[in-house]
mmCIF file of C-alpha atoms in Angstrom:
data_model
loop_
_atom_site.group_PDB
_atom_site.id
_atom_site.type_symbol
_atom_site.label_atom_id
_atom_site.label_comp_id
_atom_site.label_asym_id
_atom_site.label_seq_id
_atom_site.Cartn_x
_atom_site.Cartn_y
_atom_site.Cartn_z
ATOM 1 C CA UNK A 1 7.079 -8.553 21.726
ATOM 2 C CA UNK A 2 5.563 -6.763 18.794
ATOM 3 C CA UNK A 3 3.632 -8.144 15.902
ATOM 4 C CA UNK A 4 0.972 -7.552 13.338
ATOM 5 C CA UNK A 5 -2.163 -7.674 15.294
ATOM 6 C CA UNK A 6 -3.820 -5.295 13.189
ATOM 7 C CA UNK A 7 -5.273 -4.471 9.552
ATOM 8 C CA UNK A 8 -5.839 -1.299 7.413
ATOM 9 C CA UNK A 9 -9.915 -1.125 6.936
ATOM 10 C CA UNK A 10 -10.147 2.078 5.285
ATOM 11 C CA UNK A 11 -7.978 4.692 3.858
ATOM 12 C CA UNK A 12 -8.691 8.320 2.902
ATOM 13 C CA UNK A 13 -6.489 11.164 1.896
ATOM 14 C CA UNK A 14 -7.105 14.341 3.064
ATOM 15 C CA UNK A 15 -4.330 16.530 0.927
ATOM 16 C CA UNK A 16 -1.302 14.991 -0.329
ATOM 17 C CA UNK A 17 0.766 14.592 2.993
ATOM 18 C CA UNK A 18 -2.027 14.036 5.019
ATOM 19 C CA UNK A 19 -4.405 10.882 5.602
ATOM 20 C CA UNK A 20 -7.055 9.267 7.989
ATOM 21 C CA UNK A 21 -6.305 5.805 8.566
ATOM 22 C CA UNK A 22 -8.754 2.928 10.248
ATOM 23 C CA UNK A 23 -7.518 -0.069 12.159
ATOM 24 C CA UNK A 24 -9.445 -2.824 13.693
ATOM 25 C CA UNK A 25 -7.293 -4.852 15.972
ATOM 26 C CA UNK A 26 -6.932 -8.952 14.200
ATOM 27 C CA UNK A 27 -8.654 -10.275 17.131
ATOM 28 C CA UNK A 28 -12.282 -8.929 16.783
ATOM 29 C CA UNK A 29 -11.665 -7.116 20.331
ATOM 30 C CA UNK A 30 -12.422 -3.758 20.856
ATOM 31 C CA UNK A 31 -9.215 -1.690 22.237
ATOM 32 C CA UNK A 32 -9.437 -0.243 25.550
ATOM 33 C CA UNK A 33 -9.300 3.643 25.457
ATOM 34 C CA UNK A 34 -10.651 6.684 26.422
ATOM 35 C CA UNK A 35 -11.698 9.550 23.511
ATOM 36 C CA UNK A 36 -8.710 12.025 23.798
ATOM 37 C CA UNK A 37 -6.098 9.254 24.632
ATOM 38 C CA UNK A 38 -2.958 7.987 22.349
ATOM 39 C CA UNK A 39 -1.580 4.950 21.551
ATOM 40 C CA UNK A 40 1.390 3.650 19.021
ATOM 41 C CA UNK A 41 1.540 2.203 15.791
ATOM 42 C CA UNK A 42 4.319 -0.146 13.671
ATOM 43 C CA UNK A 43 5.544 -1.898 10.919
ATOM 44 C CA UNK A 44 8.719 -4.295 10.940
ATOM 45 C CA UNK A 45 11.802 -3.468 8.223
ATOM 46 C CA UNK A 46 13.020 -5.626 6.291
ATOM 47 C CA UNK A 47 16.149 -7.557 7.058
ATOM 48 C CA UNK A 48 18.177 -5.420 4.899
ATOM 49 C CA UNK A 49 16.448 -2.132 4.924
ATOM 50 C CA UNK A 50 17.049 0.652 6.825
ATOM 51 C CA UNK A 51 16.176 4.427 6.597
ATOM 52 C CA UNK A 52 18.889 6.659 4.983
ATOM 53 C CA UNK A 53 17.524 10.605 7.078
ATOM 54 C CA UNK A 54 20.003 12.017 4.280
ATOM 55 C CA UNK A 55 18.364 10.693 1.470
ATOM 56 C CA UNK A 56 14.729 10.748 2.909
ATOM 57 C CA UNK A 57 14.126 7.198 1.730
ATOM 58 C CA UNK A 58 14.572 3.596 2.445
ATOM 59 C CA UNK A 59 18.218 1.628 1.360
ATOM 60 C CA UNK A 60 19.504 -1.605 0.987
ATOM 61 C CA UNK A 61 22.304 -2.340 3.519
ATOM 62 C CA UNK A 62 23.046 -5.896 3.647
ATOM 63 C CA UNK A 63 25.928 -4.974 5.830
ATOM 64 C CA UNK A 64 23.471 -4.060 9.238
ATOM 65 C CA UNK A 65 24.649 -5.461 12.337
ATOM 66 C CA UNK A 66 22.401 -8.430 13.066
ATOM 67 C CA UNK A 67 20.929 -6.685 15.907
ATOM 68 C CA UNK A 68 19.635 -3.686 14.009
ATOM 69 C CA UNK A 69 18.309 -6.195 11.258
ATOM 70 C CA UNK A 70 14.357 -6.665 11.311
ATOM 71 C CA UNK A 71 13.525 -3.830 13.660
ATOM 72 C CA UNK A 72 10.382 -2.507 14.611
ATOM 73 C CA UNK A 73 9.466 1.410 13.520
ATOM 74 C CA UNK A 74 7.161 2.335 16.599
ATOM 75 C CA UNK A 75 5.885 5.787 17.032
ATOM 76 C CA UNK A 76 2.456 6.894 19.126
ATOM 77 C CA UNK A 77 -0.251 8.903 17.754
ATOM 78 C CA UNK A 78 -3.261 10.464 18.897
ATOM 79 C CA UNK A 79 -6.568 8.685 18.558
ATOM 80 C CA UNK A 80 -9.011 10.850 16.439
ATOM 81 C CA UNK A 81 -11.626 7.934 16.708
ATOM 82 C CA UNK A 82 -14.360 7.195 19.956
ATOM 83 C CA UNK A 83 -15.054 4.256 21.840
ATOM 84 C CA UNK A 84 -18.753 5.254 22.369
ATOM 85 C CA UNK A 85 -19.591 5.566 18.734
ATOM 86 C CA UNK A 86 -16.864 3.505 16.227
ATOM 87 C CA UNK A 87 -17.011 0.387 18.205
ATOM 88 C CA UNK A 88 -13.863 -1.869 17.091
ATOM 89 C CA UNK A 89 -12.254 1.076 15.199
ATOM 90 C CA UNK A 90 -9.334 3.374 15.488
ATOM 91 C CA UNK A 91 -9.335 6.537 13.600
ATOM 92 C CA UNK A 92 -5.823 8.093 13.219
ATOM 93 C CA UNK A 93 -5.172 11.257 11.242
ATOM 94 C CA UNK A 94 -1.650 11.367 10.104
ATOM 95 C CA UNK A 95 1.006 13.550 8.010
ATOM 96 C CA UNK A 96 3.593 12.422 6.652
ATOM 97 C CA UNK A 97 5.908 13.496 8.020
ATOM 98 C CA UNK A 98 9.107 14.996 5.816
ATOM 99 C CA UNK A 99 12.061 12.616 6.369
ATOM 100 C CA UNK A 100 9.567 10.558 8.827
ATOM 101 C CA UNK A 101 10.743 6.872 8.273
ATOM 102 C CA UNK A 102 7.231 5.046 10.056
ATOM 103 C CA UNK A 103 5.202 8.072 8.141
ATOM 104 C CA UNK A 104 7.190 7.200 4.955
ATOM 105 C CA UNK A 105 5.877 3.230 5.265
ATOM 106 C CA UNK A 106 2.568 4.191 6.548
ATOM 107 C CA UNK A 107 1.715 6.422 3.476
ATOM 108 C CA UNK A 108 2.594 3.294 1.499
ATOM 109 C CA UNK A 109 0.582 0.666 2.853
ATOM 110 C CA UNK A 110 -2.835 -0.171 1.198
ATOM 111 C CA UNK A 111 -6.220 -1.426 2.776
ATOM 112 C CA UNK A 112 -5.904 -5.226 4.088
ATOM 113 C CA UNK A 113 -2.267 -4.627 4.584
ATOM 114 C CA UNK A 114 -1.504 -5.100 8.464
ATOM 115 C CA UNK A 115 0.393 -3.078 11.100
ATOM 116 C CA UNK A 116 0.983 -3.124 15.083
ATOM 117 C CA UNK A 117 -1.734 -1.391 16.745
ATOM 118 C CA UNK A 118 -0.474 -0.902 20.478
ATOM 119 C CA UNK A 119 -3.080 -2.292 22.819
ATOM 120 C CA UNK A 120 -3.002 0.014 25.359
ATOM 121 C CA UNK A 121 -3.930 4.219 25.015
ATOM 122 C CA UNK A 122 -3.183 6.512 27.697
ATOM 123 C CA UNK A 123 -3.343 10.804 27.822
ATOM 124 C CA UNK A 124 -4.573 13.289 29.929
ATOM 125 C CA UNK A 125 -6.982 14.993 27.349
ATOM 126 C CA UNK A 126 -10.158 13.910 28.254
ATOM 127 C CA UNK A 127 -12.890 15.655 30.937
ATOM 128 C CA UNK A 128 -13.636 13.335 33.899
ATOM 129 C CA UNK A 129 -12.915 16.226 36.266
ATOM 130 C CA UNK A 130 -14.294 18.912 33.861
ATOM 131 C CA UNK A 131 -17.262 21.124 35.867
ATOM 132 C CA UNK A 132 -20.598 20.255 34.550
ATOM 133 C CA UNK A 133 -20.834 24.669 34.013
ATOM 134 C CA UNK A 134 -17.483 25.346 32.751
ATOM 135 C CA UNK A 135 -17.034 26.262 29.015
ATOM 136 C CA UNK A 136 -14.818 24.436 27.172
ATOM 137 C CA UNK A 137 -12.144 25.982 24.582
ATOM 138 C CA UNK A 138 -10.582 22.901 21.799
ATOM 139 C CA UNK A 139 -7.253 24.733 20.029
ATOM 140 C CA UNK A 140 -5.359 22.737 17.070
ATOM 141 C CA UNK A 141 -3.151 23.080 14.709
ATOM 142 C CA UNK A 142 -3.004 20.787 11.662
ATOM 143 C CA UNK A 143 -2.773 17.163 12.838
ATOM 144 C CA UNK A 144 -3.234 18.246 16.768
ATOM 145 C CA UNK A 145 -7.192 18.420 15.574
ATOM 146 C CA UNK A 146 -7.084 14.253 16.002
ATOM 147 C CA UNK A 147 -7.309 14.173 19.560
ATOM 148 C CA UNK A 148 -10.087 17.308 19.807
ATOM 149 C CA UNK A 149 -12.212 15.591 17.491
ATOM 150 C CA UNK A 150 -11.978 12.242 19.427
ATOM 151 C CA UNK A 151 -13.252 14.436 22.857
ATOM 152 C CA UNK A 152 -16.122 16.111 20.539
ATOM 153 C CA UNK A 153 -17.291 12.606 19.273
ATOM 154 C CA UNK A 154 -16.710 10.626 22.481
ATOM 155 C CA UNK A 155 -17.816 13.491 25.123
ATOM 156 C CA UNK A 156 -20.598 14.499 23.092
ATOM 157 C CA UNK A 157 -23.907 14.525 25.345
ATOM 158 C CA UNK A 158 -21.409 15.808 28.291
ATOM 159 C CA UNK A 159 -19.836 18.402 26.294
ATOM 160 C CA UNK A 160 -22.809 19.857 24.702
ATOM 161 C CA UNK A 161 -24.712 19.298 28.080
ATOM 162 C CA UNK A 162 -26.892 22.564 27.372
ATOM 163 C CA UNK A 163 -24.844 24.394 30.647
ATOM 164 C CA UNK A 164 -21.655 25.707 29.140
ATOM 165 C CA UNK A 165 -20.642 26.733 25.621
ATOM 166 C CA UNK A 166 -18.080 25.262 23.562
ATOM 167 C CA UNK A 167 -15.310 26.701 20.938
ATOM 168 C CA UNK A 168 -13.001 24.246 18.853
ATOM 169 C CA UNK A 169 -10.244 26.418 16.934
ATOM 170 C CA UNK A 170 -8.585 24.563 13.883
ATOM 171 C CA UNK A 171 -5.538 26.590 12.474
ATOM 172 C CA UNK A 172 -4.066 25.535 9.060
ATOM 173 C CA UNK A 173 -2.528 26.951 6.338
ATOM 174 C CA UNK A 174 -4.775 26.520 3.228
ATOM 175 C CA UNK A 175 -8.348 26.073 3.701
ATOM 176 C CA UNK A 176 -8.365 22.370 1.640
ATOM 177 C CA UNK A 177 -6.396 21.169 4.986
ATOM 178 C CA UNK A 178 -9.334 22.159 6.979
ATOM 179 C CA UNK A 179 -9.583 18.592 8.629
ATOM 180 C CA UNK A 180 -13.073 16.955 9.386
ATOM 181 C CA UNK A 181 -14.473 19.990 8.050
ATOM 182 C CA UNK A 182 -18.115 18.417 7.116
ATOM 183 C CA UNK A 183 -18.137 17.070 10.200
ATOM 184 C CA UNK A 184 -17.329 19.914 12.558
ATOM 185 C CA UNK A 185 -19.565 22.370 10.757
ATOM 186 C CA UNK A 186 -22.653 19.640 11.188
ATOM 187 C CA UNK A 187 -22.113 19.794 15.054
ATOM 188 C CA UNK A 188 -21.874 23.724 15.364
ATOM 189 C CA UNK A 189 -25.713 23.393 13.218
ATOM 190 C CA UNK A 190 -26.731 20.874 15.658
ATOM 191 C CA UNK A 191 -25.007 22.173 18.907
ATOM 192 C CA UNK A 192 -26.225 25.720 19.408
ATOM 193 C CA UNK A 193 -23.711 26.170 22.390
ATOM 194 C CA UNK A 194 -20.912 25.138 20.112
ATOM 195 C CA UNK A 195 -18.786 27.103 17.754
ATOM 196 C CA UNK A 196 -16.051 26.002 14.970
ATOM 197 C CA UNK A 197 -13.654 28.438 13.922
ATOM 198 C CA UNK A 198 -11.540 26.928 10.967
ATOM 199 C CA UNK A 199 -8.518 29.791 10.774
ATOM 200 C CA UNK A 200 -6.208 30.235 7.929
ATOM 201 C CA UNK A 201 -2.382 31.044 8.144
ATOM 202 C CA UNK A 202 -2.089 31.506 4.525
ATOM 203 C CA UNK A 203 -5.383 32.748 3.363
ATOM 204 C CA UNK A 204 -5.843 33.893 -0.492
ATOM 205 C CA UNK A 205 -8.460 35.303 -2.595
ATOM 206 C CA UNK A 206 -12.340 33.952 -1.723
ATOM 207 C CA UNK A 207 -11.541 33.207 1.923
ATOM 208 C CA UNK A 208 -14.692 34.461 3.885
ATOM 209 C CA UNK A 209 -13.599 33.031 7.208
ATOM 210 C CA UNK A 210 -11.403 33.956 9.723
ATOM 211 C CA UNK A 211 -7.258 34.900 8.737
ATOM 212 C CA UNK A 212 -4.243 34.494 11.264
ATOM 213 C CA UNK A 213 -2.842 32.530 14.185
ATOM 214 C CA UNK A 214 -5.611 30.832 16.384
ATOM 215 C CA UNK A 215 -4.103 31.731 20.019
ATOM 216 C CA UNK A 216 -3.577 35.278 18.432
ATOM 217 C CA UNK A 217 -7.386 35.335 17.454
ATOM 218 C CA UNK A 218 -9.117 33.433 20.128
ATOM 219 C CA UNK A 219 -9.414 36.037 22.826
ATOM 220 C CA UNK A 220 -11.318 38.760 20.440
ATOM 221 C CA UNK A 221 -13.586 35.834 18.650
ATOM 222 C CA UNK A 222 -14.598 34.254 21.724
ATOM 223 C CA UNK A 223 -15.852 37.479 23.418
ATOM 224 C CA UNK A 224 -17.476 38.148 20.257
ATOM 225 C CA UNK A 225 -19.247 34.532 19.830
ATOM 226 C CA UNK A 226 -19.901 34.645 23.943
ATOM 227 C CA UNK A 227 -20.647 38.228 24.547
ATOM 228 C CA UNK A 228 -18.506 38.222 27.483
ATOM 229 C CA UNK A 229 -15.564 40.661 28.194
ATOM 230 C CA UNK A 230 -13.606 38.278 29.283
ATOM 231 C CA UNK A 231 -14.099 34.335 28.051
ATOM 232 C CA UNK A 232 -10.854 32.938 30.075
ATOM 233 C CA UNK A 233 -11.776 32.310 33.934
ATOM 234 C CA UNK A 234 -10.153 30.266 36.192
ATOM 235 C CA UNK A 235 -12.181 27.114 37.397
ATOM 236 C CA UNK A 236 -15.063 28.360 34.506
ATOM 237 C CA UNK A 237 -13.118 28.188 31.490
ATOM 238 C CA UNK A 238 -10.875 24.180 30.456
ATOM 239 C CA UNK A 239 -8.705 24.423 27.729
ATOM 240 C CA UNK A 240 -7.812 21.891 25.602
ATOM 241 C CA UNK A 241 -4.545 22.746 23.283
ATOM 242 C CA UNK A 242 -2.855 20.463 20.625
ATOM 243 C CA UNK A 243 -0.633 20.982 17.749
ATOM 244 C CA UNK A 244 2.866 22.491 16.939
ATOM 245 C CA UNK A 245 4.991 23.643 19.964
ATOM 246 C CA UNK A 246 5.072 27.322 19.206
ATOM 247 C CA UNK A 247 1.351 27.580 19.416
ATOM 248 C CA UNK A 248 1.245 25.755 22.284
ATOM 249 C CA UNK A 249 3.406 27.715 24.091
ATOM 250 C CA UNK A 250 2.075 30.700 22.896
ATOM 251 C CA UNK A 251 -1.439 29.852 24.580
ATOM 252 C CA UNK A 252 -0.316 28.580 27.285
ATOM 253 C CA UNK A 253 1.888 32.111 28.267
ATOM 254 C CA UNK A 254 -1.243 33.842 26.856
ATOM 255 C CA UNK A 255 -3.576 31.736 29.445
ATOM 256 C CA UNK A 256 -1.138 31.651 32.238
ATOM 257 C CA UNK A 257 -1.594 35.493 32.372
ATOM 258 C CA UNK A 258 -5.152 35.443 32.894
ATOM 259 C CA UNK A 259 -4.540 33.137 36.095
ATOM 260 C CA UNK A 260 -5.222 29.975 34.184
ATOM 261 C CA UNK A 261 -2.943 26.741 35.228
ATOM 262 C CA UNK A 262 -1.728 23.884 33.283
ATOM 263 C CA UNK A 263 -3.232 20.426 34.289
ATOM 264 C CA UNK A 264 -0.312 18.520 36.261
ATOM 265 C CA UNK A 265 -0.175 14.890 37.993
ATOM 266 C CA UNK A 266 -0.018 16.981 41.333
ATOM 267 C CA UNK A 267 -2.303 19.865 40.645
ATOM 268 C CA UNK A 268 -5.447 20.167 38.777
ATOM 269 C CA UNK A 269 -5.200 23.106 36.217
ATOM 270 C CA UNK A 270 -7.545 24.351 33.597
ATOM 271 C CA UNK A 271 -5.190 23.718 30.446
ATOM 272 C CA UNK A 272 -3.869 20.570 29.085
ATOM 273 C CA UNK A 273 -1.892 20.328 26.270
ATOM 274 C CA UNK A 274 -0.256 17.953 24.273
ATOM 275 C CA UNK A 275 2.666 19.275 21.773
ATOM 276 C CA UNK A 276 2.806 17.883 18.203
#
C-alpha cells in the first residue's frame, strides 16, 4: 500500500526542465541504501484526474472507471545523494520529462509538500567487488550523472584510495546543464588521481573545454590525462556508464572490443550500466 511517507526539504533548479529534489522520509528514519542504488517515487491523482499523453497535461474526467480513480503515479529514479555523508536525505536529480505525467506533478510540487519515497533502493552500480588497483572510468549523459555522483560522494576514501586513477565524463548539450559542476571540479582540485571532463554536444562561442560525444572522446582523453596507450584493460580498468541508450550502447560495443565484459548476475564483468 502506498502513501505519503515523505516531504520536499529543498528544491533547486538546475535549467528549466531540470531540478534536484531532497526528501527526508516522515518518520525521522534514515532509508536503507547503498550510494549508486535507485529507488521510486509518487504522488496520488486526484479522483477525477487523469493524464491526457495527447495533450501533455492533466484533464478532468469524471467519467474514469472507479478502478482507475485515485491511482498512484510511481516511477524509480536514481539516487544522486550518499548514505555516508547526507544522513536522512535523498538527493534526486530529475528532468522533466516531455509528456512525463509523474515529472509533470513533480515539477509542480513546492517545499513541505509530500510524496511517496519507496523504502527500499536496489542497483548494481556500486564497487564492493571493485580491485583496490583498478582505475575507475564514471560516463553520463544528462540526468545519468545522479547515480555517478552518488558513487563519488559515497565511495569517496575507496575511490580516491591513492592506488588507481579516476575519470568521470559528463556529456550535455549546453554547458549551463553541466550538473554538479562546483562540486565535481572541487574534487578533481582535491583528488589529484581524479579527473572531470564536462563535454559539450552543442558547444558555441567561449567554450574552452572539451566538444563532442563522451564515448567518442574518452579513449584519446584518457590516454592523454593517464599517459598510457591504452587506458581500457580487462580486470584493471571498471566502468561505470549511465545515461541515454545510444551512448550506452555505443560504449559498451566500444569496450566490448577491447575484451571488456558487462557486469551480469552470473558473471562478474568490468562494465555496468544502467540506461536512462
Amino acid at each position: 500500500m502506498f502513501s505519503y511517507n515523505a516531504e520536499i526539504v529543498e528544491i533547486q533548479k538546475v535549467t528549466d526542465e531540470i531540478k534536484t529534489f531532497k526528501v527526508k522520509l516522515k518518520s525521522g528514519q534514515p532509508l536503507n541504501y547503498k550510494a549508486g542504488q535507485f529507488t521510486t517515487l509518487g504522488v496520488l491523482l486526484k479522483d477525477n484526474e487523469k493524464y491526457d499523453y495527447d495533450k501533455g497535461a492533466f484533464v478532468e474526467d469524471n467519467e474514469l472507471p472507479k478502478k482507475e480513480r485515485g491511482n498512484w503515479l510511481i516511477r524509480a529514479y536514481s539516487i544522486t545523494s550518499a548514505p555516508q555523508v547526507d544522513e536522512n536525505e535523498i538527493h534526486f536529480y530529475i528532468v522533466n520529462v516531455e509528456k512525463g505525467a509523474l515529472t509533470t506533478k513533480l515539477f509542480e510540487l513546492e517545499v513541505g509538500d509530500e510524496v511517496y519515497l519507496g523504502e527500499r533502493a536496489i542497483g548494481h552500480m556500486n564497487m564492493e567487488d571493485v580491485e583496490e588497483d583498478a582505475n575507475i572510468v564514471l560516463l553520463a549523459t544528462g540526468t545519468g550523472l545522479a547515480p555517478l555522483r552518488s558513487l563519488v560522494r559515497g565511495w569517496k576514501d575507496t575511490m580516491f584510495n591513492g592506488k588507481r586513477k579516476v575519470a568521470l565524463f559528463m556529456g550535455v548539450r549546453h554547458e549551463h546543464e553541466i550538473g554538479y559542476r562546483e562540486e565535481l571540479e572541487g574534487f578533481e582540485k582535491e583528488c589529484k588521481d581524479f579527473n572531470f571532463f564536462p563535454v559539450l554536444s552543442r558547444a558555441t562561442e567561449g567554450w574552452t573545454g572539451t566538444s563532442g560525444y563522451v564515448q567518442e572522446i574518452m579513449t584519446d582523453k584518457l590516454k592523454e590525462a593517464w599517459g598510457v596507450d591504452e587506458p581500457f584493460i580487462p580486470n584493471k580498468t571498471y566502468i561505470f556508464i549511465c545515461g541515454n541508450p545510444i551512448m550506452c550502447d555505443q560504449a559498451m560495443e566500444l569496450l566490448e572490443s577491447k575484451g571488456l565484459k558487462r557486469n551480469t548476475m552470473k558473471e562478474k564483468g568490468e562494465i555496468r550500466c544502467d540506461k536512462h
